[in-house]
mmCIF file of C-alpha atoms in Angstrom:
data_model
loop_
_atom_site.group_PDB
_atom_site.id
_atom_site.type_symbol
_atom_site.label_atom_id
_atom_site.label_comp_id
_atom_site.label_asym_id
_atom_site.label_seq_id
_atom_site.Cartn_x
_atom_site.Cartn_y
_atom_site.Cartn_z
ATOM 1 C CA UNK Q 1 -16.513 15.573 -7.986
ATOM 2 C CA UNK Q 2 -13.295 17.559 -8.030
ATOM 3 C CA UNK Q 3 -10.378 15.845 -9.756
ATOM 4 C CA UNK Q 4 -7.689 14.832 -7.259
ATOM 5 C CA UNK Q 5 -5.401 12.620 -9.359
ATOM 6 C CA UNK Q 6 -2.266 14.630 -10.050
ATOM 7 C CA UNK Q 7 -1.622 13.173 -13.487
ATOM 8 C CA UNK Q 8 -5.014 14.472 -14.640
ATOM 9 C CA UNK Q 9 -4.717 17.968 -13.207
ATOM 10 C CA UNK Q 10 -3.705 21.126 -15.041
ATOM 11 C CA UNK Q 11 -1.821 23.852 -13.197
ATOM 12 C CA UNK Q 12 -5.046 25.863 -13.002
ATOM 13 C CA UNK Q 13 -7.034 22.969 -11.551
ATOM 14 C CA UNK Q 14 -4.263 22.238 -9.079
ATOM 15 C CA UNK Q 15 -4.351 25.783 -7.738
ATOM 16 C CA UNK Q 16 -8.136 25.772 -7.661
ATOM 17 C CA UNK Q 17 -8.138 22.491 -5.709
ATOM 18 C CA UNK Q 18 -6.203 24.026 -2.803
ATOM 19 C CA UNK Q 19 -4.463 20.760 -2.025
ATOM 20 C CA UNK Q 20 -2.782 20.888 1.359
ATOM 21 C CA UNK Q 21 -1.830 17.220 1.707
ATOM 22 C CA UNK Q 22 -0.945 14.284 -0.520
ATOM 23 C CA UNK Q 23 -1.221 10.510 -0.575
ATOM 24 C CA UNK Q 24 1.318 8.291 -2.332
ATOM 25 C CA UNK Q 25 0.654 4.653 -3.248
ATOM 26 C CA UNK Q 26 3.735 2.448 -3.525
ATOM 27 C CA UNK Q 27 3.475 -0.905 -5.256
ATOM 28 C CA UNK Q 28 5.514 -3.411 -7.241
ATOM 29 C CA UNK Q 29 5.773 -5.241 -10.550
ATOM 30 C CA UNK Q 30 6.020 -8.910 -9.666
ATOM 31 C CA UNK Q 31 4.540 -12.347 -10.025
ATOM 32 C CA UNK Q 32 1.316 -12.979 -8.104
ATOM 33 C CA UNK Q 33 0.768 -16.581 -9.095
ATOM 34 C CA UNK Q 34 -1.226 -17.648 -12.120
ATOM 35 C CA UNK Q 35 -4.436 -15.919 -11.053
ATOM 36 C CA UNK Q 36 -3.576 -12.305 -10.142
ATOM 37 C CA UNK Q 37 -1.974 -9.604 -12.320
ATOM 38 C CA UNK Q 38 1.629 -8.501 -11.915
ATOM 39 C CA UNK Q 39 0.476 -5.033 -10.896
ATOM 40 C CA UNK Q 40 -1.715 -6.189 -8.006
ATOM 41 C CA UNK Q 41 0.235 -4.358 -5.290
ATOM 42 C CA UNK Q 42 0.138 -1.086 -7.213
ATOM 43 C CA UNK Q 43 -3.490 -1.452 -8.283
ATOM 44 C CA UNK Q 44 -4.747 -2.095 -4.757
ATOM 45 C CA UNK Q 45 -2.717 0.669 -3.092
ATOM 46 C CA UNK Q 46 -3.596 3.255 -5.744
ATOM 47 C CA UNK Q 47 -7.304 2.451 -5.828
ATOM 48 C CA UNK Q 48 -7.494 2.623 -2.038
ATOM 49 C CA UNK Q 49 -5.732 6.005 -2.177
ATOM 50 C CA UNK Q 50 -8.290 7.297 -4.685
ATOM 51 C CA UNK Q 51 -11.198 6.072 -2.576
ATOM 52 C CA UNK Q 52 -9.753 7.889 0.424
ATOM 53 C CA UNK Q 53 -9.410 11.106 -1.590
ATOM 54 C CA UNK Q 54 -13.079 10.893 -2.567
ATOM 55 C CA UNK Q 55 -13.907 11.468 1.098
ATOM 56 C CA UNK Q 56 -11.120 13.857 2.148
ATOM 57 C CA UNK Q 57 -11.115 17.354 0.588
ATOM 58 C CA UNK Q 58 -7.728 18.787 -0.318
ATOM 59 C CA UNK Q 59 -6.021 15.402 -0.632
ATOM 60 C CA UNK Q 60 -3.852 15.128 -3.739
ATOM 61 C CA UNK Q 61 -3.385 11.594 -5.086
ATOM 62 C CA UNK Q 62 0.096 11.293 -6.556
ATOM 63 C CA UNK Q 63 0.950 8.976 -9.456
ATOM 64 C CA UNK Q 64 1.834 5.628 -7.887
ATOM 65 C CA UNK Q 65 5.310 4.167 -7.639
ATOM 66 C CA UNK Q 66 4.857 1.071 -9.773
ATOM 67 C CA UNK Q 67 8.138 -0.739 -9.056
ATOM 68 C CA UNK Q 68 9.391 -1.939 -5.694
ATOM 69 C CA UNK Q 69 12.091 -3.982 -3.997
ATOM 70 C CA UNK Q 70 11.094 -7.485 -5.109
ATOM 71 C CA UNK Q 71 14.408 -9.338 -5.254
ATOM 72 C CA UNK Q 72 13.107 -11.999 -2.864
ATOM 73 C CA UNK Q 73 10.366 -12.843 -5.416
ATOM 74 C CA UNK Q 74 12.711 -12.840 -8.418
ATOM 75 C CA UNK Q 75 12.636 -16.640 -8.884
ATOM 76 C CA UNK Q 76 9.126 -16.260 -10.345
ATOM 77 C CA UNK Q 77 8.817 -14.544 -13.736
ATOM 78 C CA UNK Q 78 8.071 -11.804 -14.578
ATOM 79 C CA UNK Q 79 9.288 -10.030 -11.472
ATOM 80 C CA UNK Q 80 10.994 -6.659 -11.980
ATOM 81 C CA UNK Q 81 12.823 -5.329 -8.948
ATOM 82 C CA UNK Q 82 14.527 -2.125 -7.933
ATOM 83 C CA UNK Q 83 17.297 -2.235 -5.394
ATOM 84 C CA UNK Q 84 16.287 -1.217 -1.884
ATOM 85 C CA UNK Q 85 18.564 1.809 -2.164
ATOM 86 C CA UNK Q 86 16.784 2.849 -5.355
ATOM 87 C CA UNK Q 87 13.324 2.593 -3.800
ATOM 88 C CA UNK Q 88 14.471 4.649 -0.822
ATOM 89 C CA UNK Q 89 15.981 7.270 -3.142
ATOM 90 C CA UNK Q 90 12.804 7.506 -5.236
ATOM 91 C CA UNK Q 91 10.633 7.959 -2.139
ATOM 92 C CA UNK Q 92 13.031 10.565 -0.740
ATOM 93 C CA UNK Q 93 13.002 12.552 -3.971
ATOM 94 C CA UNK Q 94 9.204 12.503 -4.168
ATOM 95 C CA UNK Q 95 8.854 13.669 -0.568
ATOM 96 C CA UNK Q 96 11.437 16.436 -0.972
ATOM 97 C CA UNK Q 97 9.698 17.665 -4.117
ATOM 98 C CA UNK Q 98 6.348 17.838 -2.333
ATOM 99 C CA UNK Q 99 7.765 19.654 0.655
ATOM 100 C CA UNK Q 100 9.600 22.138 -1.579
ATOM 101 C CA UNK Q 101 6.269 23.018 -3.185
ATOM 102 C CA UNK Q 102 4.581 23.497 0.174
ATOM 103 C CA UNK Q 103 2.816 20.169 0.644
ATOM 104 C CA UNK Q 104 4.118 19.071 4.029
ATOM 105 C CA UNK Q 105 1.401 16.640 5.128
ATOM 106 C CA UNK Q 106 1.977 13.324 3.375
ATOM 107 C CA UNK Q 107 0.456 9.868 3.707
ATOM 108 C CA UNK Q 108 2.200 6.851 2.169
ATOM 109 C CA UNK Q 109 0.052 3.804 1.434
ATOM 110 C CA UNK Q 110 2.335 0.853 0.805
ATOM 111 C CA UNK Q 111 1.176 -2.227 -1.081
ATOM 112 C CA UNK Q 112 4.254 -4.472 -0.986
ATOM 113 C CA UNK Q 113 6.271 -6.067 1.800
ATOM 114 C CA UNK Q 114 9.661 -5.436 0.193
ATOM 115 C CA UNK Q 115 9.077 -1.689 0.318
ATOM 116 C CA UNK Q 116 8.667 -1.466 4.076
ATOM 117 C CA UNK Q 117 12.364 -1.058 4.945
ATOM 118 C CA UNK Q 118 13.170 1.380 2.092
ATOM 119 C CA UNK Q 119 10.154 3.534 3.006
ATOM 120 C CA UNK Q 120 11.268 3.582 6.642
ATOM 121 C CA UNK Q 121 14.763 4.717 5.680
ATOM 122 C CA UNK Q 122 13.487 7.352 3.243
ATOM 123 C CA UNK Q 123 10.911 8.876 5.571
ATOM 124 C CA UNK Q 124 13.317 9.051 8.517
ATOM 125 C CA UNK Q 125 15.901 10.845 6.394
ATOM 126 C CA UNK Q 126 13.392 13.336 5.022
ATOM 127 C CA UNK Q 127 11.909 13.995 8.463
ATOM 128 C CA UNK Q 128 15.348 14.838 9.818
ATOM 129 C CA UNK Q 129 16.013 17.194 6.909
ATOM 130 C CA UNK Q 130 12.536 18.773 7.046
ATOM 131 C CA UNK Q 131 11.338 18.694 10.680
ATOM 132 C CA UNK Q 132 8.222 20.699 9.779
ATOM 133 C CA UNK Q 133 6.954 17.906 7.515
ATOM 134 C CA UNK Q 134 4.387 15.409 8.801
ATOM 135 C CA UNK Q 135 4.742 12.006 7.172
ATOM 136 C CA UNK Q 136 2.425 9.092 7.960
ATOM 137 C CA UNK Q 137 2.794 5.559 6.619
ATOM 138 C CA UNK Q 138 0.451 2.577 6.424
ATOM 139 C CA UNK Q 139 3.201 0.086 5.762
ATOM 140 C CA UNK Q 140 1.249 -3.180 5.575
ATOM 141 C CA UNK Q 141 -2.484 -2.862 4.882
ATOM 142 C CA UNK Q 142 -2.749 -6.660 4.708
ATOM 143 C CA UNK Q 143 -1.987 -7.027 8.407
ATOM 144 C CA UNK Q 144 -3.942 -3.918 9.425
ATOM 145 C CA UNK Q 145 -7.111 -5.167 7.745
ATOM 146 C CA UNK Q 146 -7.002 -8.393 9.743
ATOM 147 C CA UNK Q 147 -7.092 -6.367 12.959
ATOM 148 C CA UNK Q 148 -10.004 -4.234 11.751
ATOM 149 C CA UNK Q 149 -12.293 -6.976 10.452
ATOM 150 C CA UNK Q 150 -14.529 -9.126 12.600
ATOM 151 C CA UNK Q 151 -12.926 -12.386 13.734
ATOM 152 C CA UNK Q 152 -13.770 -15.243 11.408
ATOM 153 C CA UNK Q 153 -13.950 -13.133 8.258
ATOM 154 C CA UNK Q 154 -11.116 -15.127 6.737
ATOM 155 C CA UNK Q 155 -11.001 -18.903 6.522
ATOM 156 C CA UNK Q 156 -7.307 -19.662 6.018
ATOM 157 C CA UNK Q 157 -4.207 -18.241 7.719
ATOM 158 C CA UNK Q 158 -6.080 -15.084 8.792
ATOM 159 C CA UNK Q 159 -6.350 -14.121 5.122
ATOM 160 C CA UNK Q 160 -2.597 -13.559 4.880
ATOM 161 C CA UNK Q 161 -0.287 -14.537 2.085
ATOM 162 C CA UNK Q 162 1.126 -13.242 -1.151
ATOM 163 C CA UNK Q 163 -1.824 -13.475 -3.580
ATOM 164 C CA UNK Q 164 -3.642 -15.420 -0.860
ATOM 165 C CA UNK Q 165 -7.191 -15.208 0.461
ATOM 166 C CA UNK Q 166 -7.093 -11.549 1.462
ATOM 167 C CA UNK Q 167 -5.238 -10.089 -1.496
ATOM 168 C CA UNK Q 168 -7.284 -12.148 -3.958
ATOM 169 C CA UNK Q 169 -10.517 -11.072 -2.251
ATOM 170 C CA UNK Q 170 -9.689 -7.384 -2.521
ATOM 171 C CA UNK Q 171 -8.808 -7.787 -6.198
ATOM 172 C CA UNK Q 172 -12.083 -9.633 -6.803
ATOM 173 C CA UNK Q 173 -13.860 -6.609 -5.327
ATOM 174 C CA UNK Q 174 -11.816 -4.011 -7.220
ATOM 175 C CA UNK Q 175 -11.137 -5.671 -10.574
ATOM 176 C CA UNK Q 176 -12.737 -9.097 -11.027
ATOM 177 C CA UNK Q 177 -12.037 -8.918 -14.753
ATOM 178 C CA UNK Q 178 -8.295 -9.162 -14.014
ATOM 179 C CA UNK Q 179 -8.539 -12.273 -11.819
ATOM 180 C CA UNK Q 180 -8.383 -15.830 -13.174
ATOM 181 C CA UNK Q 181 -9.774 -17.920 -10.334
ATOM 182 C CA UNK Q 182 -9.573 -21.090 -12.414
ATOM 183 C CA UNK Q 183 -5.807 -20.877 -11.999
ATOM 184 C CA UNK Q 184 -5.789 -20.043 -8.271
ATOM 185 C CA UNK Q 185 -3.741 -22.292 -6.028
ATOM 186 C CA UNK Q 186 -1.491 -21.636 -3.078
ATOM 187 C CA UNK Q 187 0.270 -23.021 -0.062
ATOM 188 C CA UNK Q 188 0.352 -22.052 3.594
ATOM 189 C CA UNK Q 189 3.980 -22.158 4.795
ATOM 190 C CA UNK Q 190 4.576 -24.534 7.678
ATOM 191 C CA UNK Q 191 6.530 -23.929 10.869
ATOM 192 C CA UNK Q 192 7.071 -20.195 10.500
ATOM 193 C CA UNK Q 193 7.779 -18.909 14.030
ATOM 194 C CA UNK Q 194 5.675 -16.236 15.670
ATOM 195 C CA UNK Q 195 7.291 -12.846 16.397
ATOM 196 C CA UNK Q 196 10.620 -13.908 14.869
ATOM 197 C CA UNK Q 197 11.364 -13.319 11.207
ATOM 198 C CA UNK Q 198 13.225 -15.865 9.143
ATOM 199 C CA UNK Q 199 14.497 -14.154 5.999
ATOM 200 C CA UNK Q 200 13.359 -16.217 3.023
ATOM 201 C CA UNK Q 201 13.438 -16.310 -0.720
ATOM 202 C CA UNK Q 202 9.894 -16.853 -1.938
ATOM 203 C CA UNK Q 203 10.558 -20.134 -3.719
ATOM 204 C CA UNK Q 204 11.506 -21.607 -0.333
ATOM 205 C CA UNK Q 205 7.902 -21.100 0.839
ATOM 206 C CA UNK Q 206 5.850 -22.114 -2.189
ATOM 207 C CA UNK Q 207 6.206 -23.548 -5.698
ATOM 208 C CA UNK Q 208 3.241 -21.524 -6.974
ATOM 209 C CA UNK Q 209 4.266 -17.900 -6.488
ATOM 210 C CA UNK Q 210 1.435 -17.798 -3.929
ATOM 211 C CA UNK Q 211 1.205 -18.261 -0.170
ATOM 212 C CA UNK Q 212 -2.067 -18.669 1.660
ATOM 213 C CA UNK Q 213 -5.211 -19.994 0.012
ATOM 214 C CA UNK Q 214 -6.613 -17.878 -2.831
ATOM 215 C CA UNK Q 215 -9.371 -20.419 -3.468
ATOM 216 C CA UNK Q 216 -11.060 -19.187 -0.266
ATOM 217 C CA UNK Q 217 -11.265 -15.642 -1.619
ATOM 218 C CA UNK Q 218 -14.574 -13.917 -2.399
ATOM 219 C CA UNK Q 219 -15.561 -10.466 -3.589
ATOM 220 C CA UNK Q 220 -17.762 -10.111 -0.499
ATOM 221 C CA UNK Q 221 -14.699 -10.398 1.740
ATOM 222 C CA UNK Q 222 -12.946 -7.896 -0.490
ATOM 223 C CA UNK Q 223 -15.726 -5.327 -0.121
ATOM 224 C CA UNK Q 224 -15.490 -5.639 3.658
ATOM 225 C CA UNK Q 225 -11.727 -5.174 3.490
ATOM 226 C CA UNK Q 226 -12.043 -2.040 1.382
ATOM 227 C CA UNK Q 227 -14.685 -0.542 3.663
ATOM 228 C CA UNK Q 228 -12.735 -0.946 6.896
ATOM 229 C CA UNK Q 229 -9.446 0.177 5.378
ATOM 230 C CA UNK Q 230 -10.939 3.313 3.834
ATOM 231 C CA UNK Q 231 -12.785 4.173 7.050
ATOM 232 C CA UNK Q 232 -9.563 3.681 9.013
ATOM 233 C CA UNK Q 233 -7.422 5.909 6.794
ATOM 234 C CA UNK Q 234 -10.091 8.594 6.352
ATOM 235 C CA UNK Q 235 -10.589 8.830 10.110
ATOM 236 C CA UNK Q 236 -6.852 9.170 10.648
ATOM 237 C CA UNK Q 237 -6.464 11.975 8.106
ATOM 238 C CA UNK Q 238 -9.552 13.841 9.347
ATOM 239 C CA UNK Q 239 -8.295 13.586 12.925
ATOM 240 C CA UNK Q 240 -4.881 14.899 11.870
ATOM 241 C CA UNK Q 241 -6.476 17.768 9.941
ATOM 242 C CA UNK Q 242 -8.530 18.693 12.992
ATOM 243 C CA UNK Q 243 -5.392 19.152 15.105
ATOM 244 C CA UNK Q 244 -3.205 20.683 12.386
ATOM 245 C CA UNK Q 245 -1.160 17.497 12.026
ATOM 246 C CA UNK Q 246 0.428 18.138 15.395
ATOM 247 C CA UNK Q 247 1.429 15.311 17.654
ATOM 248 C CA UNK Q 248 -0.426 15.026 20.949
ATOM 249 C CA UNK Q 249 2.191 14.958 23.693
ATOM 250 C CA UNK Q 250 1.592 13.240 27.004
ATOM 251 C CA UNK Q 251 2.614 15.363 29.975
ATOM 252 C CA UNK Q 252 3.896 13.376 32.908
#
């Protein structure tokens, strides 16, 4: 299989690969309870990106962004956070570099909730500066996967939560050797309103560094999550390739 991970490519192999699009995983370095590694968000996003590239020719997998905006998790050690402005600036610089070198079709796969707003700001700015660029973002795979899976796949809180049932399941499927299920415990926050966001600091929701129920996680659920997410992203990129990454306009 052709190498698609940028950090492993030589200049010769890059040219030979004829990469015409790129995928960027954005993660974080933060506490995920006592049972998941600090790099969970980065690991999941990057491994999903690589699995997508295995099925999509010409897709360059960029080195992941391993730090994110995690100030709302900072009560739990060891959380390392960038400011939102810094995350936005890093994303902007990466996108501008790609576009300057002729890669104008870019997919961002985000693995952390705190990155959503900075990614939105960065991509809007770059799109205005480079109208010819096509930038797509999967900003919250953890909510997308719940819509793609069959109802009843998850047992608690629709699999949601920081280091909860869904995230723990996908890590059990990807890297079981990094998960310590003997230390898994969590809490489902009570009385959070639907469709209205209350801005919280994480310690206000849970004393464990975990929301949701990681004890309900299984590798089998994780494999299902990976399958539907990869199929979803691959289909999107193939469809965009087929129409030259042009938007389909509705004529009224």
